[in-house]
Amino acid sequence: MNAERAPEIVVVPHTHWDREWYLPFQRFRLRLVSLLDGVIGGMEADRRWRFTLDGQMAAVDDYLEIRPERRERLEALVREGRLAVGPWQILHDEFLCSGENIVRNLETGMRRAEEMGAVMMVGYLPDQFGHCAQTPQILRGAGIEHACVWRGVPGEVRAGAFAWEAPDGTAVRTQYLPEGGYGNAASMFEEFPGGAAPALPGRVAGFAESMGRWYPRGGPLLAMYGADHTAPAPDLADRIAEAPGMRMETLAGYFAALDPSVAGLPRVRGELRSHARANILPGVISARVHLKDAMGRAERLVERYAEPLAALWYAGDARRFLDLAWRRLIEVSCHDSVTGCGSDETAEQVAARMAEAEQLGRAVCDLVTAERAAAVPLGSHLVFNPTPAPRTGLVTLDVPADGEPGLVTGDGRPVPVQTLEVAPTVLDDAVHPASRLPVLLERVYGRVLFGQEIRDWTVSKEDRTLTFRVTARSTVPFDLGAVREALRGADGDWRVRILADPRRTVAALVNVPALGLAAVRPVPPAGASPDAPVAAEGNVLDNGLLRAEVNADGTLRVRTRSGEAVEGIGRIVDGGDLGDTYNHAPPAADRLVEDPLSVAVRPVWSGPLVAACDIVRTYRWPASGDAEADARSAAEEDVTVTTRAELRAGEPFLRLRVTFDNRCEDHRVRLHLPLPRRAATSFAEGQFAVTERGLTAEGGFGERPVPTFPASAFAAAGGLAVLLEHVTEYEVVGGGREMALTLLRSVGYLSRDRNAYRDQPAGPQLPTPRAQCRGERTAAFAVMPYAGERPGPAVLRAAEAYRHDLLTATGYGHAAAAAPPSREGIAITGDGVAMTSLRARDGWIETRVVALRDEPATAVLRGPFTEAARADLRGRPGEPLDVQDGTVSLALRPWEIATVRLKTS
């Protein structure tokens, strides 16, 4: 480097604040309060100070909850530009939450930062374990032109700045944090015992020399001074003042002086998941899989059920409940929360917040459907379609029936029905001494007895019999005092009977309009049958679209209507794992178990709407790992794995649900799915994109570059798509001939100091016995053969339907009233177009759609609206859209994310 023109060094003091990790949230918050007390006091005492609060408003909110009296002092520092806050609410894991969660995270963080005085307009992403493909478009959609990243940057990047391009072509100027990431200047000011450290000028020169090669165009060097949960040195301002060519700044201040243009910069397109320059710790995708399952359920319930229901079908205001649900969803998206790479205490708290978000979403659904179900007669049912296209789907209903039942919609159309289960009519029939009768009457709560409501009762003193008749819901008055009076003076032995109305659990094939409502009511048997009846015979299931046959080893042979067959679906493979929550690491002497000891096939349902069988396989798995021997234990456990295979009418996919009791430790269980054709690439949906990936991963740093990847709604390769309920780890193995899904990964440490697949520790070597995930585990998904190399619109539609079942609610209106006709909400159609959210906002309906294809697309929106306009990702209105007879045509670029505001009449 030219000593006469030494580059300026901009020091950015900061702290990287993991909200919860190896310690639970409240223990880390105690440290946060102490740290910020010192930072605020120091900044007020010395105006030279600048500080960046890690790009996340959660640290501010967590602090002010304890120190509310310091809000004005914090706001003053933000307004002066000396304290940089936002733009995120929390530093999330980009692959383990939905794309909508990412948008709401950014929206919330920017709003909160603006309320404090100013938002840092930098997409600061310092510690995420890789970055999803659409992040540049998300940032630009919110008005942010700069990104700043560390992990996942590919080896082709040899300069500190590059143009990061989303699939739609949107690009942001992105600063790479080389030579140590967000702590690349932490050692420059490090104190050493006894004063043995090199003098500051020497360390500054060393930093400038190593960092300078990343700045071929010159410009100030970014020196990130901070580390995990650490405060800056109290005399930092003095030491910087004494060093020539060095100044202190916030991260916002550093980027404000940079040209956001990407002209001439090297371009990187799509996701950043390379192991070339830093660990991306891919094992977090499969650590504590139950957290990923809970996250998926909660996000779907809030995004696709509660918000659209409240926006389209509720007369009241549910915003507070939904805001609280989103607060919980954003909190748990943190890169040390949903990942499962924290302590057992942390994981328990994360699971509780996920459950709370799901409960809030369910509460809003209950609120809205209860209001609408008041117009549905007693004994009938309300059905909601959460998808923006008309839908014929299977629902499970509990109906009164003294024989094979019939159902019709409120429009009078017959509904095909299949009985799944017949409930017992005699709930209890026993003889008791009369002295016990008062005690038995205490079983009645109000009018509820044995979980149903009393509709009638009789007392026969001649026969000494007390009979209660109960039903699901009764409108007949009931007085328990009258029963007691009728039993006055009873003696001897009495027979007490509790009889239920005949009821059946049925599968019903219901047609429901887009984002709309339908009602179904029971009628005498109508004899309706589906166009393509489903049947089960022996070990074969068939719905006219797919035929699935169980093989002798418990795997399945699936044949399409065109005759294409896939052989061996559903092989279970158990292998060892001596890794940790961050990285899978098989023992050197691994032992794979894939052959069952026994196989049995048990019929469940035989059609005509749904057919299913249970495939029961027993295995003998090693009980644990042996770290000293780098092998699996000689001790073994017998494990029964039950796979339910299910075909439904009209569905072009086979549903599978795998259940087993995990009694083993230190292992990984995967489900293998042979591919119809050898694959060179795979495709995975997630975060507003379908990402194409190769069969290998780029290495170069101190971590094994394993080609295990995340997928949200589906993973596909070689003509087979796997439809998913939540983010799942997959890998294409066998030279492109099979896909393996991780069902479970059991490990006993947060991080191992010695991990065969990673050179450096990823955290403290803290035991995490509950990350072994013992107990019953269930994984559900579906498999769908498809034509061609890339999964097309049919796969997108199937994944949408699979993840979003129709929602039902029991009617409680007047029994004699007519069932209301079907009603459409808002329809959104277009090849490759997906809706990701719909909510009420500022007196408008706001919906977000994305074109999941390489070609331009047109989204057609139809509904009771009179005005429409585009908006940015923060909801700010933009270009008006033409509305013709309640229809809007929206032209979309390939992979474009678009937000639309609709004014309903």
mmCIF file of C-alpha atoms in Angstrom, residues 49-293:
data_model
loop_
_atom_site.group_PDB
_atom_site.id
_atom_site.type_symbol
_atom_site.label_atom_id
_atom_site.label_comp_id
_atom_site.label_asym_id
_atom_site.label_seq_id
_atom_site.Cartn_x
_atom_site.Cartn_y
_atom_site.Cartn_z
ATOM 1 C CA TRP A 49 -19.093 9.327 20.641
ATOM 2 C CA ARG A 50 -21.065 7.449 17.966
ATOM 3 C CA PHE A 51 -22.726 4.067 18.461
ATOM 4 C CA THR A 52 -24.685 1.591 16.301
ATOM 5 C CA LEU A 53 -27.236 -0.597 18.038
ATOM 6 C CA ASP A 54 -26.899 -3.711 15.871
ATOM 7 C CA GLY A 55 -29.531 -2.847 13.279
ATOM 8 C CA GLN A 56 -32.417 -4.100 15.414
ATOM 9 C CA MET A 57 -35.014 -2.167 17.380
ATOM 10 C CA ALA A 58 -35.649 -5.090 19.727
ATOM 11 C CA ALA A 59 -32.635 -4.009 21.787
ATOM 12 C CA VAL A 60 -34.134 -0.530 22.165
ATOM 13 C CA ASP A 61 -37.579 -1.835 23.098
ATOM 14 C CA ASP A 62 -36.158 -4.382 25.544
ATOM 15 C CA TYR A 63 -34.132 -1.634 27.205
ATOM 16 C CA LEU A 64 -36.956 0.899 27.427
ATOM 17 C CA GLU A 65 -39.261 -1.663 28.985
ATOM 18 C CA ILE A 66 -36.894 -1.598 31.958
ATOM 19 C CA ARG A 67 -35.776 2.059 31.666
ATOM 20 C CA PRO A 68 -38.854 3.919 30.303
ATOM 21 C CA GLU A 69 -37.646 7.152 31.895
ATOM 22 C CA ARG A 70 -34.657 7.233 29.505
ATOM 23 C CA ARG A 71 -36.685 7.311 26.307
ATOM 24 C CA GLU A 72 -36.200 11.044 25.710
ATOM 25 C CA ARG A 73 -32.455 10.746 26.242
ATOM 26 C CA LEU A 74 -32.281 7.923 23.705
ATOM 27 C CA GLU A 75 -34.426 9.833 21.217
ATOM 28 C CA ALA A 76 -32.156 12.868 21.502
ATOM 29 C CA LEU A 77 -29.117 10.774 20.575
ATOM 30 C CA VAL A 78 -30.976 9.235 17.618
ATOM 31 C CA ARG A 79 -32.157 12.631 16.326
ATOM 32 C CA GLU A 80 -28.608 13.985 16.549
ATOM 33 C CA GLY A 81 -27.417 11.106 14.365
ATOM 34 C CA ARG A 82 -25.032 9.819 17.014
ATOM 35 C CA LEU A 83 -26.997 6.670 17.857
ATOM 36 C CA ALA A 84 -28.042 4.546 14.839
ATOM 37 C CA VAL A 85 -31.112 2.328 15.279
ATOM 38 C CA GLY A 86 -33.140 0.076 12.959
ATOM 39 C CA PRO A 87 -34.012 -0.784 10.260
ATOM 40 C CA TRP A 88 -34.954 -4.269 11.504
ATOM 41 C CA GLN A 89 -37.065 -5.068 14.501
ATOM 42 C CA ILE A 90 -34.860 -8.109 15.076
ATOM 43 C CA LEU A 91 -31.964 -9.813 13.297
ATOM 44 C CA HIS A 92 -33.827 -12.754 11.812
ATOM 45 C CA ASP A 93 -32.844 -16.032 10.203
ATOM 46 C CA GLU A 94 -33.767 -15.435 6.573
ATOM 47 C CA PHE A 95 -34.501 -19.077 5.702
ATOM 48 C CA LEU A 96 -36.464 -20.174 8.771
ATOM 49 C CA CYS A 97 -39.289 -17.656 8.608
ATOM 50 C CA SER A 98 -41.693 -16.708 5.842
ATOM 51 C CA GLY A 99 -41.057 -13.928 3.371
ATOM 52 C CA GLU A 100 -43.997 -12.063 4.866
ATOM 53 C CA ASN A 101 -42.382 -12.296 8.304
ATOM 54 C CA ILE A 102 -39.267 -10.643 6.873
ATOM 55 C CA VAL A 103 -41.355 -7.799 5.418
ATOM 56 C CA ARG A 104 -43.255 -7.243 8.682
ATOM 57 C CA ASN A 105 -39.953 -7.328 10.575
ATOM 58 C CA LEU A 106 -38.562 -4.550 8.383
ATOM 59 C CA GLU A 107 -41.832 -2.616 8.431
ATOM 60 C CA THR A 108 -42.021 -2.753 12.225
ATOM 61 C CA GLY A 109 -38.367 -1.897 12.770
ATOM 62 C CA MET A 110 -38.449 1.096 10.433
ATOM 63 C CA ARG A 111 -41.638 2.433 12.001
ATOM 64 C CA ARG A 112 -40.239 2.082 15.509
ATOM 65 C CA ALA A 113 -36.932 3.694 14.518
ATOM 66 C CA GLU A 114 -38.747 6.644 12.928
ATOM 67 C CA GLU A 115 -40.722 7.063 16.138
ATOM 68 C CA MET A 116 -37.362 7.322 17.948
ATOM 69 C CA GLY A 117 -36.156 10.006 15.551
ATOM 70 C CA ALA A 118 -34.452 8.376 12.547
ATOM 71 C CA VAL A 119 -34.021 4.999 10.890
ATOM 72 C CA MET A 120 -30.661 3.640 9.768
ATOM 73 C CA MET A 121 -31.201 3.141 6.029
ATOM 74 C CA VAL A 122 -28.830 0.194 5.764
ATOM 75 C CA GLY A 123 -29.844 -3.436 5.367
ATOM 76 C CA TYR A 124 -27.487 -4.519 8.133
ATOM 77 C CA LEU A 125 -27.377 -8.334 8.233
ATOM 78 C CA PRO A 126 -24.225 -9.077 10.206
ATOM 79 C CA ASP A 127 -24.675 -12.628 11.509
ATOM 80 C CA GLN A 128 -27.433 -14.401 9.583
ATOM 81 C CA PHE A 129 -26.513 -17.919 8.486
ATOM 82 C CA GLY A 130 -26.778 -17.073 4.804
ATOM 83 C CA HIS A 131 -29.174 -14.775 2.960
ATOM 84 C CA CYS A 132 -32.286 -15.494 0.904
ATOM 85 C CA ALA A 133 -32.531 -14.583 -2.751
ATOM 86 C CA GLN A 134 -35.141 -11.814 -2.542
ATOM 87 C CA THR A 135 -33.486 -9.741 0.205
ATOM 88 C CA PRO A 136 -32.256 -7.080 -2.284
ATOM 89 C CA GLN A 137 -35.798 -6.602 -3.633
ATOM 90 C CA ILE A 138 -37.218 -6.456 -0.091
ATOM 91 C CA LEU A 139 -34.699 -3.786 0.919
ATOM 92 C CA ARG A 140 -35.227 -1.669 -2.191
ATOM 93 C CA GLY A 141 -38.983 -2.034 -1.816
ATOM 94 C CA ALA A 142 -38.653 -0.336 1.562
ATOM 95 C CA GLY A 143 -36.406 2.419 0.193
ATOM 96 C CA ILE A 144 -33.079 0.978 1.396
ATOM 97 C CA GLU A 145 -30.223 1.111 -1.137
ATOM 98 C CA HIS A 146 -27.356 -0.438 0.862
ATOM 99 C CA ALA A 147 -26.852 -3.874 2.409
ATOM 100 C CA CYS A 148 -24.094 -5.052 4.728
ATOM 101 C CA VAL A 149 -23.386 -8.788 5.111
ATOM 102 C CA TRP A 150 -20.823 -11.282 6.342
ATOM 103 C CA ARG A 151 -21.775 -14.963 6.040
ATOM 104 C CA GLY A 152 -22.660 -16.685 2.785
ATOM 105 C CA VAL A 153 -20.702 -14.461 0.380
ATOM 106 C CA PRO A 154 -19.308 -16.609 -2.463
ATOM 107 C CA GLY A 155 -15.647 -16.960 -3.355
ATOM 108 C CA GLU A 156 -16.106 -14.979 -6.561
ATOM 109 C CA VAL A 157 -16.435 -11.806 -4.468
ATOM 110 C CA ARG A 158 -12.916 -10.404 -4.117
ATOM 111 C CA ALA A 159 -13.790 -6.832 -3.207
ATOM 112 C CA GLY A 160 -15.500 -5.298 -0.225
ATOM 113 C CA ALA A 161 -18.445 -4.065 -2.282
ATOM 114 C CA PHE A 162 -20.582 -5.898 -4.819
ATOM 115 C CA ALA A 163 -23.952 -5.594 -6.501
ATOM 116 C CA TRP A 164 -26.326 -8.097 -4.916
ATOM 117 C CA GLU A 165 -29.146 -8.838 -7.310
ATOM 118 C CA ALA A 166 -32.537 -10.380 -6.538
ATOM 119 C CA PRO A 167 -34.182 -12.780 -9.020
ATOM 120 C CA ASP A 168 -36.234 -9.898 -10.465
ATOM 121 C CA GLY A 169 -33.066 -7.916 -11.269
ATOM 122 C CA THR A 170 -33.333 -5.446 -8.373
ATOM 123 C CA ALA A 171 -29.862 -4.792 -6.997
ATOM 124 C CA VAL A 172 -28.449 -3.119 -3.895
ATOM 125 C CA ARG A 173 -24.923 -1.979 -3.227
ATOM 126 C CA THR A 174 -23.696 -4.505 -0.687
ATOM 127 C CA GLN A 175 -20.758 -4.146 1.659
ATOM 128 C CA TYR A 176 -19.034 -7.396 2.559
ATOM 129 C CA LEU A 177 -17.484 -7.567 6.038
ATOM 130 C CA PRO A 178 -14.219 -9.463 5.435
ATOM 131 C CA GLU A 179 -11.441 -10.345 7.855
ATOM 132 C CA GLY A 180 -13.617 -11.074 10.875
ATOM 133 C CA GLY A 181 -17.134 -9.960 9.981
ATOM 134 C CA TYR A 182 -18.850 -7.580 12.365
ATOM 135 C CA GLY A 183 -15.843 -7.729 14.688
ATOM 136 C CA ASN A 184 -13.095 -7.099 12.140
ATOM 137 C CA ALA A 185 -11.632 -4.223 14.198
ATOM 138 C CA ALA A 186 -12.314 -5.626 17.676
ATOM 139 C CA SER A 187 -8.672 -6.582 18.231
ATOM 140 C CA MET A 188 -7.364 -3.207 17.077
ATOM 141 C CA PHE A 189 -8.268 -1.637 20.418
ATOM 142 C CA GLU A 190 -7.974 -4.777 22.552
ATOM 143 C CA GLU A 191 -6.261 -4.396 25.918
ATOM 144 C CA PHE A 192 -3.631 -6.959 26.905
ATOM 145 C CA PRO A 193 -2.550 -7.754 30.479
ATOM 146 C CA GLY A 194 0.753 -6.132 31.382
ATOM 147 C CA GLY A 195 0.660 -3.838 28.341
ATOM 148 C CA ALA A 196 2.156 -6.500 26.074
ATOM 149 C CA ALA A 197 -0.002 -5.610 23.076
ATOM 150 C CA PRO A 198 1.489 -3.916 20.015
ATOM 151 C CA ALA A 199 1.143 -0.140 19.988
ATOM 152 C CA LEU A 200 -2.000 1.238 18.363
ATOM 153 C CA PRO A 201 -0.207 2.708 15.317
ATOM 154 C CA GLY A 202 1.175 -0.720 14.481
ATOM 155 C CA ARG A 203 -2.220 -2.352 14.806
ATOM 156 C CA VAL A 204 -3.812 0.389 12.692
ATOM 157 C CA ALA A 205 -1.216 -0.158 9.980
ATOM 158 C CA GLY A 206 -1.818 -3.908 10.083
ATOM 159 C CA PHE A 207 -5.556 -3.407 9.773
ATOM 160 C CA ALA A 208 -5.122 -1.005 6.851
ATOM 161 C CA GLU A 209 -2.841 -3.432 5.056
ATOM 162 C CA SER A 210 -5.080 -6.498 5.429
ATOM 163 C CA MET A 211 -8.298 -4.609 4.758
ATOM 164 C CA GLY A 212 -6.999 -2.399 1.987
ATOM 165 C CA ARG A 213 -6.922 -5.223 -0.576
ATOM 166 C CA TRP A 214 -10.727 -5.408 -0.313
ATOM 167 C CA TYR A 215 -11.044 -1.775 -1.443
ATOM 168 C CA PRO A 216 -9.577 -1.708 -4.979
ATOM 169 C CA ARG A 217 -11.412 1.539 -5.713
ATOM 170 C CA GLY A 218 -10.151 3.189 -2.561
ATOM 171 C CA GLY A 219 -12.433 4.939 -0.116
ATOM 172 C CA PRO A 220 -12.699 4.770 3.667
ATOM 173 C CA LEU A 221 -12.103 1.386 5.296
ATOM 174 C CA LEU A 222 -14.971 0.122 7.454
ATOM 175 C CA ALA A 223 -13.666 -0.906 10.871
ATOM 176 C CA MET A 224 -16.382 -2.689 12.869
ATOM 177 C CA TYR A 225 -15.451 -2.352 16.524
ATOM 178 C CA GLY A 226 -17.668 -4.657 18.541
ATOM 179 C CA ALA A 227 -18.451 -8.241 19.422
ATOM 180 C CA ASP A 228 -21.192 -10.344 20.992
ATOM 181 C CA HIS A 229 -22.728 -8.646 24.037
ATOM 182 C CA THR A 230 -19.752 -6.342 24.582
ATOM 183 C CA ALA A 231 -19.433 -2.653 25.412
ATOM 184 C CA PRO A 232 -16.816 -0.369 23.835
ATOM 185 C CA ALA A 233 -13.714 0.702 25.735
ATOM 186 C CA PRO A 234 -14.462 3.844 27.788
ATOM 187 C CA ASP A 235 -11.468 5.695 26.340
ATOM 188 C CA LEU A 236 -12.165 4.744 22.728
ATOM 189 C CA ALA A 237 -12.855 8.334 21.610
ATOM 190 C CA ASP A 238 -9.500 9.502 22.981
ATOM 191 C CA ARG A 239 -7.596 6.668 21.327
ATOM 192 C CA ILE A 240 -9.240 7.305 17.962
ATOM 193 C CA ALA A 241 -8.504 11.025 18.242
ATOM 194 C CA GLU A 242 -4.818 10.224 18.750
ATOM 195 C CA ALA A 243 -4.616 8.006 15.654
ATOM 196 C CA PRO A 244 -4.103 9.847 12.342
ATOM 197 C CA GLY A 245 -6.521 9.057 9.538
ATOM 198 C CA MET A 246 -9.113 7.523 11.821
ATOM 199 C CA ARG A 247 -12.543 8.754 12.857
ATOM 200 C CA MET A 248 -15.572 7.447 14.701
ATOM 201 C CA GLU A 249 -18.946 7.141 12.970
ATOM 202 C CA THR A 250 -22.214 5.233 13.025
ATOM 203 C CA LEU A 251 -22.860 2.627 10.369
ATOM 204 C CA ALA A 252 -25.550 4.930 8.994
ATOM 205 C CA GLY A 253 -23.019 7.751 8.771
ATOM 206 C CA TYR A 254 -20.495 5.544 6.987
ATOM 207 C CA PHE A 255 -22.965 4.510 4.283
ATOM 208 C CA ALA A 256 -24.468 7.990 3.917
ATOM 209 C CA ALA A 257 -21.184 9.107 2.365
ATOM 210 C CA LEU A 258 -21.154 6.256 -0.196
ATOM 211 C CA ASP A 259 -22.650 6.300 -3.681
ATOM 212 C CA PRO A 260 -25.416 3.656 -3.767
ATOM 213 C CA SER A 261 -24.857 3.048 -7.475
ATOM 214 C CA VAL A 262 -23.988 -0.531 -8.411
ATOM 215 C CA ALA A 263 -22.456 0.437 -11.744
ATOM 216 C CA GLY A 264 -19.185 -1.360 -12.353
ATOM 217 C CA LEU A 265 -19.431 -3.543 -9.260
ATOM 218 C CA PRO A 266 -19.136 -7.345 -9.493
ATOM 219 C CA ARG A 267 -22.633 -8.857 -9.502
ATOM 220 C CA VAL A 268 -23.920 -11.756 -7.436
ATOM 221 C CA ARG A 269 -27.441 -12.979 -8.145
ATOM 222 C CA GLY A 270 -29.754 -14.775 -5.760
ATOM 223 C CA GLU A 271 -29.194 -16.346 -2.377
ATOM 224 C CA LEU A 272 -25.912 -16.203 -0.469
ATOM 225 C CA ARG A 273 -25.247 -19.676 0.966
ATOM 226 C CA SER A 274 -21.561 -20.234 0.242
ATOM 227 C CA HIS A 275 -19.152 -21.698 2.811
ATOM 228 C CA ALA A 276 -16.232 -20.018 1.004
ATOM 229 C CA ARG A 277 -15.580 -17.113 3.384
ATOM 230 C CA ALA A 278 -17.401 -17.870 6.638
ATOM 231 C CA ASN A 279 -19.363 -20.602 8.344
ATOM 232 C CA ILE A 280 -23.057 -20.615 7.477
ATOM 233 C CA LEU A 281 -23.841 -23.335 10.059
ATOM 234 C CA PRO A 282 -26.411 -25.217 7.951
ATOM 235 C CA GLY A 283 -27.364 -27.692 10.679
ATOM 236 C CA VAL A 284 -29.642 -25.099 12.269
ATOM 237 C CA ILE A 285 -32.204 -25.949 9.576
ATOM 238 C CA SER A 286 -32.765 -29.358 11.180
ATOM 239 C CA ALA A 287 -31.966 -28.644 14.847
ATOM 240 C CA ARG A 288 -35.040 -28.958 17.109
ATOM 241 C CA VAL A 289 -37.355 -29.641 14.164
ATOM 242 C CA HIS A 290 -40.393 -29.162 16.408
ATOM 243 C CA LEU A 291 -39.601 -25.416 16.489
ATOM 244 C CA LYS A 292 -39.739 -25.235 12.697
ATOM 245 C CA ASP A 293 -43.057 -27.079 12.767
#
